[in-house]
């Protein structure tokens, strides 16, 4: 889970439209929020991922569900309020169900800072606060089959690649340096907000001993350039 930057309410979702759809929902109890312009804006908000577990919801075989942070079953008036809509995967949406987020709050991916409430160790999430604990519990964020194993797979691949990258650096002919830097850049990108499970990837990379050795090596050679500095900043943003 990473912090998301809010996107503006879609122009088509005018006050009149909100009123009309809210009334229609109250009358017919149908999914009035399944409009393309709403889903497109939500996909933009989360870079095409579930706002809670960070799996992709914009690829074949997975699709976005419009999630009501404050459940529509309890807070009817918020059913079309833009700030109450988030992009989620089916798994997270099913787990959250009608959980009353006003009585028992969980982390809001836009309003709260997940880093302040969660940490990652051995590919499992741990809580730093009661808000973090409630979030892990309600969304089952340590689902072994669907999340922990996926995090392990991603993290283990990154660690292997970092180890190989570090072993190759010593005695490397100058002509191969550009290629090695490109490899490092591609690897670091996996820990940025646009990528699936970026919180896991960013945490694994930044905590890795080989990554720190590679960084020191690049700095000593005056190769730690602005692109790498910016990328590391993005990793710090996504990490837990
Ligand atoms: Zn999810």
Short mmCIF file of N, CA, C and O and ligand atoms in Angstrom, two decimals, residues 50-55 57 88-93 141 147, ligand 1:
data_model
loop_
_atom_site.label_atom_id
_atom_site.label_comp_id
_atom_site.label_asym_id
_atom_site.label_seq_id
_atom_site.Cartn_x
_atom_site.Cartn_y
_atom_site.Cartn_z
N UNK A 50 -4.85 -1.71 -7.49
CA UNK A 50 -5.76 -1.68 -6.33
C UNK A 50 -5.15 -0.71 -5.31
O UNK A 50 -3.94 -0.78 -5.04
N UNK A 51 -5.96 0.14 -4.72
CA UNK A 51 -5.42 1.15 -3.80
C UNK A 51 -4.96 0.54 -2.48
O UNK A 51 -4.29 1.20 -1.70
N UNK A 52 -5.31 -0.71 -2.23
CA UNK A 52 -4.94 -1.33 -0.95
C UNK A 52 -3.78 -2.32 -1.11
O UNK A 52 -2.77 -2.20 -0.45
N UNK A 53 -3.94 -3.31 -2.01
CA UNK A 53 -2.91 -4.36 -2.09
C UNK A 53 -1.93 -4.14 -3.22
O UNK A 53 -0.92 -4.83 -3.29
N UNK A 54 -2.20 -3.18 -4.12
CA UNK A 54 -1.31 -2.84 -5.24
C UNK A 54 -1.23 -3.89 -6.34
O UNK A 54 -0.27 -3.88 -7.11
N UNK A 55 -2.20 -4.79 -6.42
CA UNK A 55 -2.21 -5.67 -7.60
C UNK A 55 -2.77 -4.86 -8.77
O UNK A 55 -3.44 -3.85 -8.57
N UNK A 57 -5.21 -3.80 -11.68
CA UNK A 57 -6.64 -3.98 -11.96
C UNK A 57 -6.97 -3.48 -13.37
O UNK A 57 -8.12 -3.25 -13.69
N UNK A 88 -10.35 -0.53 -6.34
CA UNK A 88 -9.92 -1.70 -5.57
C UNK A 88 -10.06 -2.96 -6.41
O UNK A 88 -10.78 -2.98 -7.41
N UNK A 89 -9.35 -4.00 -5.98
CA UNK A 89 -9.51 -5.31 -6.64
C UNK A 89 -10.66 -6.03 -5.96
O UNK A 89 -11.12 -5.63 -4.89
N UNK A 90 -11.10 -7.09 -6.59
CA UNK A 90 -12.23 -7.83 -6.04
C UNK A 90 -11.90 -8.39 -4.66
O UNK A 90 -12.70 -8.33 -3.74
N UNK A 91 -10.66 -8.93 -4.52
CA UNK A 91 -10.28 -9.53 -3.23
C UNK A 91 -10.41 -8.54 -2.08
O UNK A 91 -11.03 -8.82 -1.06
N UNK A 92 -9.83 -7.34 -2.26
CA UNK A 92 -9.87 -6.34 -1.18
C UNK A 92 -11.29 -5.85 -0.96
O UNK A 92 -11.71 -5.64 0.18
N UNK A 93 -12.03 -5.66 -2.05
CA UNK A 93 -13.40 -5.16 -1.93
C UNK A 93 -14.26 -6.16 -1.15
O UNK A 93 -15.06 -5.77 -0.30
N UNK A 141 -4.33 -8.25 4.64
CA UNK A 141 -3.16 -7.89 3.84
C UNK A 141 -1.98 -8.84 4.01
O UNK A 141 -0.94 -8.65 3.40
N UNK A 147 -1.00 -12.62 -1.51
CA UNK A 147 -0.13 -11.45 -1.34
C UNK A 147 1.28 -11.78 -0.85
O UNK A 147 2.25 -11.32 -1.45
ZN1 LIG B 1 -6.51 -5.33 -3.58
#
